[in-house]
Amino acid sequence: MKSFTLPMVALLASVLPTSWAQTHTACNPLNTTGCPNMEALGGNATFYWNKTGILTGGKIWEKQNQGTIDWSEDAKGATFTIERSGDSPMVQSKFYMLFGRFEVIMKAAKGKGIVSSAILQSEALDEVDWEFLGTNTTHVLTNYFGKGNTTSFDRGKEYGMAPPQDEFHNYTIDWTKDRIQWWLDGKMLRELVPADALNGKNYPQTPMNIRMGVWAGGDVANNDPGVVEWAGGETDFKEGPFTMAVQTIYAKDYTQGAEYSWEDMDSSGSWEKVKVINPTSKSEILKEIQDPSGIRNNWKALSAGAKSGIIIGALAVLGILVCLLIFCCIKQRRAGKREHAALLAGEQKEAAELQEYKKQMQGGKFGFGSHTNRV
Ligand SMILES: *[C@@H]1O[C@H](CO)[C@@H](O)[C@H](O)[C@H]1NC(C)=O
Ligand SMILES: *[C@@H]1O[C@H](CO)[C@@H](O)[C@H](O)[C@H]1NC(C)=O
Ligand SMILES: *[C@@H]1O[C@H](CO)[C@@H](O)[C@H](O)[C@H]1NC(C)=O
Ligand SMILES: *[C@@H]1O[C@H](CO)[C@@H](O)[C@H](O)[C@H]1NC(C)=O
Ligand SMILES: *[C@@H]1O[C@H](CO)[C@@H](O)[C@H](O)[C@H]1NC(C)=O
Ligand SMILES: *[C@@H]1O[C@H](CO)[C@@H](O)[C@H](O)[C@H]1NC(C)=O
C-alpha cells in the first residue's frame, strides 16, 4: 500500500516534466478569475472505441502527448501504445460532467513501470481515479483528490482482482454529491462519502472530464527515483511496445445543461458555486454525439454496404441523366436537320417556281408579261 499510493497529482504538479503536464490544470478557478466555461455533456452517451476507433474529428475527444493511439480488430478496441521514452498517449473528453457516471471496458498495459489510468479530473484539481501498474497482476488502485490536495493518508486503496492486463473488465465510477462508488464488473469495491474526505473539503465536486492514458512512470530519463520505484521499477523500452486497450466508454452527466461556468465560484470550491448555463437546453457536444455534423462524418459512419449502395445509386442516376441528354441532343439535331431540309426544299421549290415563272413570262405565256418584255 505504501508504495502504490503515490498520488498522481503529486507527480503532475512537481515531478513529471512533460509527459503528464497537461493533466495539470491550465486555469485553476480557485485562484484565477476568468477561467473559460466548460462544455457540458448534459446527457448520456456510449462510445464504441472497439468499432470506430477513437477521435471523432477532435470534436468530442482530444489526443494529448507523444505516443500512438490507434484502433485494431485484434485488440478489440482503441490502443494506447508506449514505444519509446517520452511516450504517454492520452485522450481527454471535451465535455465535463457535474456529478455523473463513467463506465469503461478496458485492459491495462503490461510492462515494468508502465501505468494505465482511467480518471475523472476537474480544472480545480478534483480527481477520481482507477490506476493499474503494468507488473501488478493482482491489484487495482482506486484513488481521489480534492482541490489538488496531495497529502496522502488513506485516499488510495487497492483491491484484489484477476490480472487487469489479461482481460477486459468493467470499471465504473458513480459520482453524486453524496457519495462516490467504484464498481468492478458489477461489484461495488468502495464507497466514499464527503464526511470521510476532510468533512467534504477534499470531496471531488467540480465539473470533471474523462482522461484515459498510459505513461511510463519507470522512464528514468524523465522521472525521479521515487516515481520509478512507485511505478514498479525501471522501464526497459526494448521489451515494448506496451499497450492499453479500451473497448467502450459510457458517460452520463447527472446535470442537464449546455455549459458549466466558474463565474460564481469562490474559495470554497463547492459544487453549489458552479453555474449551469442554459439548464434546459441540450449541449453542443450532446447534439454532435447524437447527430454528427457534416456529410463527411455521416459518410464515415456508414457501412461498406450502404456506401456502395449509395455509389451505385448515384452512378445509375448519372447514367440516366447522360442518356437523357444524349437522347435529347440527337432528337434536337434530327429535328434541326429535318427543319433545315424542309427549308432547303422550300427554297429550292421557290427557286424552281421562280425559274418556271421567268420561263413562262419569257415564253409570252402571259400577255401582259410578254408585252412588257417586248417594250
Ligand atoms: C500489487 O499491489 C498490492 C497492493 O499494493 C501489493 O500488495 C502487491 O505486492 C503488488 N504486487 C506486485 C507484483 O507489485
Ligand atoms: C493556483 O493554484 C495552483 C494549484 O494549487 C498552483 O499550481 C498555481 O500556481 C496557482 N496559481 C496562481 C496564479 O496562484
Ligand atoms: C440515454 O439517453 C437517452 C436519450 O438520449 C435515453 O433514452 C436513455 O434512456 C439514456 N440511457 C441511460 C442508461 O441513461
Ligand atoms: C464492441 O463492444 C460492445 C460492448 O462490449 C459489443 O456489444 C460489440 O459487439 C463490440 N463490437 C465489436 C465490433 O467488437
Ligand atoms: C489536505 O488534506 C489533509 C488531509 O487529507 C488535511 O490535513 C490538510 O489540511 C489538507 N490541506 C488543505 C490545504 O486543505
Ligand atoms: C458496468 O458495470 C456497471 C456497474 O455494475 C453496470 O451498471 C454497467 O451496465 C456495466 N457496463 C457495461 C458496458 O457492461
CSV table of N, CA and C in Angstrom, one decimal, residues 192-286:
chain,number,residue,atom,x,y,z
A,192,LEU,N,-17.1,6.3,-1.0
A,192,LEU,CA,-16.6,7.4,-0.3
A,192,LEU,C,-17.7,8.4,-0.1
A,193,VAL,N,-17.8,8.9,1.2
A,193,VAL,CA,-18.8,9.9,1.5
A,193,VAL,C,-18.0,11.2,1.9
A,194,PRO,N,-18.6,12.4,1.6
A,194,PRO,CA,-17.9,13.6,1.9
A,194,PRO,C,-17.4,13.7,3.4
A,195,ALA,N,-18.1,13.1,4.3
A,195,ALA,CA,-17.7,13.2,5.7
A,195,ALA,C,-16.3,12.5,5.9
A,196,ASP,N,-16.0,11.6,5.0
A,196,ASP,CA,-14.7,10.9,5.2
A,196,ASP,C,-13.6,11.5,4.3
A,197,ALA,N,-14.0,12.6,3.7
A,197,ALA,CA,-13.0,13.3,2.8
A,197,ALA,C,-12.8,14.7,3.4
A,198,LEU,N,-12.2,14.8,4.6
A,198,LEU,CA,-11.9,16.0,5.3
A,198,LEU,C,-13.2,16.9,5.4
A,199,ASN,N,-14.3,16.2,5.9
A,199,ASN,CA,-15.6,16.8,6.0
A,199,ASN,C,-16.0,17.5,4.8
A,200,GLY,N,-15.8,16.9,3.7
A,200,GLY,CA,-16.3,17.4,2.4
A,200,GLY,C,-15.3,18.3,1.7
A,201,LYS,N,-14.3,18.8,2.4
A,201,LYS,CA,-13.3,19.7,1.8
A,201,LYS,C,-12.5,19.1,0.7
A,202,ASN,N,-12.1,17.8,0.9
A,202,ASN,CA,-11.4,17.1,-0.1
A,202,ASN,C,-12.3,16.2,-1.0
A,203,TYR,N,-13.6,16.5,-0.9
A,203,TYR,CA,-14.5,15.7,-1.7
A,203,TYR,C,-14.7,16.3,-3.1
A,204,PRO,N,-14.3,15.5,-4.2
A,204,PRO,CA,-14.5,16.0,-5.5
A,204,PRO,C,-15.9,16.4,-5.8
A,205,GLN,N,-16.0,17.7,-6.3
A,205,GLN,CA,-17.4,18.2,-6.5
A,205,GLN,C,-17.4,19.3,-7.6
A,206,THR,N,-16.4,19.4,-8.4
A,206,THR,CA,-16.5,20.4,-9.5
A,206,THR,C,-16.5,19.6,-10.8
A,207,PRO,N,-17.0,20.2,-11.9
A,207,PRO,CA,-17.2,19.5,-13.2
A,207,PRO,C,-15.9,18.8,-13.7
A,208,MET,N,-16.0,17.5,-13.9
A,208,MET,CA,-14.8,16.7,-14.3
A,208,MET,C,-15.0,16.2,-15.7
A,209,ASN,N,-13.8,16.1,-16.4
A,209,ASN,CA,-13.9,15.4,-17.7
A,209,ASN,C,-13.2,14.0,-17.6
A,210,ILE,N,-13.2,13.2,-18.7
A,210,ILE,CA,-12.7,11.9,-18.6
A,210,ILE,C,-11.3,11.9,-19.3
A,211,ARG,N,-10.4,11.3,-18.7
A,211,ARG,CA,-9.0,11.2,-19.2
A,211,ARG,C,-8.5,9.8,-19.2
A,212,MET,N,-8.2,9.2,-20.3
A,212,MET,CA,-7.7,7.9,-20.5
A,212,MET,C,-6.3,7.9,-21.0
A,213,GLY,N,-5.4,7.3,-20.3
A,213,GLY,CA,-4.0,7.3,-20.8
A,213,GLY,C,-3.1,6.3,-20.2
A,214,VAL,N,-1.9,6.2,-20.8
A,214,VAL,CA,-0.9,5.3,-20.3
A,214,VAL,C,0.5,6.0,-20.3
A,215,TRP,N,1.2,5.8,-19.3
A,215,TRP,CA,2.5,6.5,-19.2
A,215,TRP,C,3.6,5.7,-18.5
A,216,ALA,N,4.8,6.0,-18.7
A,216,ALA,CA,5.9,5.2,-18.2
A,216,ALA,C,6.5,5.9,-17.0
A,217,GLY,N,5.9,5.5,-15.8
A,217,GLY,CA,6.5,6.0,-14.5
A,217,GLY,C,7.9,5.5,-14.3
A,218,GLY,N,8.2,4.4,-15.0
A,218,GLY,CA,9.5,3.8,-14.9
A,218,GLY,C,10.5,4.3,-15.9
A,219,ASP,N,10.2,5.4,-16.6
A,219,ASP,CA,11.1,6.0,-17.5
A,219,ASP,C,12.2,6.9,-16.8
A,220,VAL,N,13.4,6.3,-16.6
A,220,VAL,CA,14.4,7.0,-15.7
A,220,VAL,C,14.8,8.3,-16.3
A,221,ALA,N,14.7,8.4,-17.6
A,221,ALA,CA,15.1,9.7,-18.3
A,221,ALA,C,14.2,10.9,-17.9
A,222,ASN,N,13.0,10.6,-17.5
A,222,ASN,CA,12.0,11.6,-17.2
A,222,ASN,C,11.5,11.7,-15.8
A,223,ASN,N,11.8,10.7,-15.0
A,223,ASN,CA,11.2,10.6,-13.7
A,223,ASN,C,12.2,10.5,-12.5
A,224,ASP,N,11.8,11.0,-11.4
A,224,ASP,CA,12.6,10.9,-10.2
A,224,ASP,C,12.6,9.4,-9.7
A,225,PRO,N,13.6,9.0,-9.0
A,225,PRO,CA,13.7,7.7,-8.5
A,225,PRO,C,12.5,7.2,-7.7
A,226,GLY,N,11.9,8.1,-6.9
A,226,GLY,CA,10.7,7.8,-6.2
A,226,GLY,C,9.5,7.4,-7.1
A,227,VAL,N,9.4,8.1,-8.2
A,227,VAL,CA,8.3,7.8,-9.1
A,227,VAL,C,8.6,6.4,-9.8
A,228,VAL,N,9.8,6.2,-10.2
A,228,VAL,CA,10.2,5.0,-10.8
A,228,VAL,C,9.9,3.8,-9.9
A,229,GLU,N,10.2,4.0,-8.6
A,229,GLU,CA,10.0,2.9,-7.6
A,229,GLU,C,8.5,2.6,-7.5
A,230,TRP,N,7.8,3.7,-7.3
A,230,TRP,CA,6.3,3.6,-7.2
A,230,TRP,C,5.7,2.9,-8.3
A,231,ALA,N,6.2,3.2,-9.6
A,231,ALA,CA,5.6,2.6,-10.8
A,231,ALA,C,6.0,1.1,-11.0
A,232,GLY,N,6.9,0.6,-10.1
A,232,GLY,CA,7.2,-0.8,-10.2
A,232,GLY,C,8.6,-1.1,-10.7
A,233,GLY,N,9.4,0.0,-10.9
A,233,GLY,CA,10.8,-0.2,-11.4
A,233,GLY,C,11.0,0.4,-12.8
A,234,GLU,N,12.3,0.3,-13.2
A,234,GLU,CA,12.7,0.9,-14.4
A,234,GLU,C,12.1,0.2,-15.6
A,235,THR,N,11.6,1.1,-16.5
A,235,THR,CA,11.0,0.5,-17.8
A,235,THR,C,12.1,0.2,-18.8
A,236,ASP,N,12.1,-1.0,-19.3
A,236,ASP,CA,13.0,-1.3,-20.4
A,236,ASP,C,12.2,-1.2,-21.7
A,237,PHE,N,12.5,-0.2,-22.5
A,237,PHE,CA,11.7,0.1,-23.7
A,237,PHE,C,11.9,-1.0,-24.8
A,238,LYS,N,13.0,-1.7,-24.7
A,238,LYS,CA,13.2,-2.8,-25.6
A,238,LYS,C,12.2,-3.9,-25.5
A,239,GLU,N,11.6,-4.0,-24.3
A,239,GLU,CA,10.6,-5.0,-24.0
A,239,GLU,C,9.2,-4.6,-24.6
A,240,GLY,N,9.1,-3.4,-25.0
A,240,GLY,CA,7.8,-2.9,-25.5
A,240,GLY,C,7.5,-3.4,-26.9
A,241,PRO,N,6.5,-2.9,-27.6
A,241,PRO,CA,5.6,-1.8,-27.1
A,241,PRO,C,4.7,-2.3,-26.0
A,242,PHE,N,4.3,-1.3,-25.2
A,242,PHE,CA,3.3,-1.5,-24.1
A,242,PHE,C,2.0,-0.9,-24.5
A,243,THR,N,0.9,-1.7,-24.5
A,243,THR,CA,-0.3,-1.3,-25.0
A,243,THR,C,-1.5,-1.5,-24.0
A,244,MET,N,-2.2,-0.4,-23.9
A,244,MET,CA,-3.5,-0.4,-23.1
A,244,MET,C,-4.6,-0.4,-24.2
A,245,ALA,N,-5.7,-1.2,-23.9
A,245,ALA,CA,-6.8,-1.2,-24.9
A,245,ALA,C,-8.1,-0.8,-24.2
A,246,VAL,N,-8.9,0.0,-25.0
A,246,VAL,CA,-10.2,0.5,-24.4
A,246,VAL,C,-11.3,0.1,-25.4
A,247,GLN,N,-12.3,-0.6,-24.9
A,247,GLN,CA,-13.3,-1.1,-25.8
A,247,GLN,C,-14.5,-0.1,-25.9
A,248,THR,N,-15.1,0.2,-24.8
A,248,THR,CA,-16.2,1.1,-24.8
A,248,THR,C,-16.1,2.0,-23.6
A,249,ILE,N,-16.7,3.2,-23.7
A,249,ILE,CA,-16.9,4.1,-22.6
A,249,ILE,C,-18.3,4.6,-22.6
A,250,TYR,N,-18.9,4.6,-21.4
A,250,TYR,CA,-20.3,5.1,-21.2
A,250,TYR,C,-20.2,6.3,-20.2
A,251,ALA,N,-20.8,7.4,-20.6
A,251,ALA,CA,-20.7,8.5,-19.7
A,251,ALA,C,-22.1,9.1,-19.5
A,252,LYS,N,-22.5,9.4,-18.3
A,252,LYS,CA,-23.7,10.1,-18.1
A,252,LYS,C,-23.6,11.2,-17.1
A,253,ASP,N,-23.9,12.4,-17.6
A,253,ASP,CA,-23.9,13.6,-16.8
A,253,ASP,C,-25.1,13.7,-15.9
A,254,TYR,N,-25.0,13.8,-14.6
A,254,TYR,CA,-26.2,13.9,-13.8
A,254,TYR,C,-26.8,15.3,-13.7
A,255,THR,N,-26.2,16.2,-14.5
A,255,THR,CA,-26.8,17.6,-14.6
A,255,THR,C,-27.1,17.8,-16.0
A,256,GLN,N,-28.2,18.5,-16.2
A,256,GLN,CA,-28.6,18.9,-17.6
A,256,GLN,C,-28.2,20.3,-17.9
A,257,GLY,N,-27.7,20.6,-19.0
A,257,GLY,CA,-27.3,22.0,-19.4
A,257,GLY,C,-26.4,22.0,-20.5
A,258,ALA,N,-26.1,23.3,-20.9
A,258,ALA,CA,-25.2,23.4,-22.1
A,258,ALA,C,-23.7,23.6,-21.7
A,259,GLU,N,-23.5,24.3,-20.6
A,259,GLU,CA,-22.1,24.6,-20.2
A,259,GLU,C,-22.1,24.8,-18.7
A,260,TYR,N,-20.9,24.6,-18.2
A,260,TYR,CA,-20.6,25.0,-16.8
A,260,TYR,C,-19.7,26.2,-16.7
A,261,SER,N,-20.0,27.0,-15.8
A,261,SER,CA,-19.2,28.3,-15.7
A,261,SER,C,-18.6,28.4,-14.3
A,262,TRP,N,-17.5,29.1,-14.1
A,262,TRP,CA,-16.8,29.3,-12.8
A,262,TRP,C,-17.2,30.7,-12.3
A,263,GLU,N,-18.0,31.4,-13.0
A,263,GLU,CA,-18.1,32.9,-12.7
A,263,GLU,C,-18.6,33.1,-11.3
A,264,ASP,N,-19.3,32.2,-10.7
A,264,ASP,CA,-19.8,32.5,-9.3
A,264,ASP,C,-18.9,31.7,-8.2
A,265,MET,N,-17.8,31.1,-8.7
A,265,MET,CA,-17.0,30.3,-7.8
A,265,MET,C,-16.3,31.1,-6.8
A,266,ASP,N,-16.2,30.6,-5.6
A,266,ASP,CA,-15.3,31.3,-4.6
A,266,ASP,C,-14.3,30.3,-4.0
A,267,SER,N,-13.6,30.6,-3.0
A,267,SER,CA,-12.5,29.8,-2.5
A,267,SER,C,-13.1,28.5,-1.9
A,268,SER,N,-14.4,28.4,-1.7
A,268,SER,CA,-14.9,27.1,-1.1
A,268,SER,C,-14.8,25.9,-2.1
A,269,GLY,N,-14.8,26.2,-3.4
A,269,GLY,CA,-14.7,25.1,-4.3
A,269,GLY,C,-15.9,24.2,-4.3
A,270,SER,N,-17.0,24.7,-3.8
A,270,SER,CA,-18.2,23.9,-3.7
A,270,SER,C,-19.0,23.8,-5.0
A,271,TRP,N,-19.6,22.6,-5.2
A,271,TRP,CA,-20.4,22.4,-6.4
A,271,TRP,C,-21.6,23.4,-6.5
A,272,GLU,N,-22.0,23.9,-5.3
A,272,GLU,CA,-23.1,24.8,-5.3
A,272,GLU,C,-22.7,26.2,-6.0
A,273,LYS,N,-21.4,26.4,-6.1
A,273,LYS,CA,-21.0,27.7,-6.8
A,273,LYS,C,-20.7,27.5,-8.3
A,274,VAL,N,-20.9,26.3,-8.7
A,274,VAL,CA,-20.8,26.0,-10.2
A,274,VAL,C,-22.0,26.5,-10.9
A,275,LYS,N,-21.9,27.3,-11.9
A,275,LYS,CA,-23.1,27.8,-12.6
A,275,LYS,C,-23.4,27.0,-13.8
A,276,VAL,N,-24.6,26.6,-13.9
A,276,VAL,CA,-25.0,25.8,-15.1
A,276,VAL,C,-25.7,26.8,-16.1
A,277,ILE,N,-25.1,26.8,-17.3
A,277,ILE,CA,-25.6,27.7,-18.4
A,277,ILE,C,-26.6,27.0,-19.2
A,278,ASN,N,-27.7,27.7,-19.4
A,278,ASN,CA,-28.9,27.1,-20.2
A,278,ASN,C,-29.3,25.7,-19.7
A,279,PRO,N,-29.7,25.6,-18.5
A,279,PRO,CA,-30.0,24.3,-17.9
A,279,PRO,C,-31.1,23.5,-18.6
A,280,THR,N,-31.9,24.2,-19.4
A,280,THR,CA,-32.9,23.4,-20.1
A,280,THR,C,-32.5,23.0,-21.5
A,281,SER,N,-31.4,23.5,-22.0
A,281,SER,CA,-31.0,23.1,-23.4
A,281,SER,C,-30.0,22.0,-23.5
A,282,LYS,N,-29.9,21.5,-24.7
A,282,LYS,CA,-29.0,20.4,-25.0
A,282,LYS,C,-27.7,21.0,-25.3
A,283,SER,N,-26.6,20.3,-24.8
A,283,SER,CA,-25.3,20.9,-25.0
A,283,SER,C,-24.9,20.6,-26.5
A,284,GLU,N,-24.0,21.4,-27.0
A,284,GLU,CA,-23.5,21.3,-28.4
A,284,GLU,C,-22.8,19.9,-28.5
A,285,ILE,N,-22.1,19.5,-27.5
A,285,ILE,CA,-21.4,18.2,-27.6
A,285,ILE,C,-22.5,17.0,-27.7
A,286,LEU,N,-23.5,17.1,-26.9
A,286,LEU,CA,-24.5,16.1,-27.0
A,286,LEU,C,-25.2,16.1,-28.4
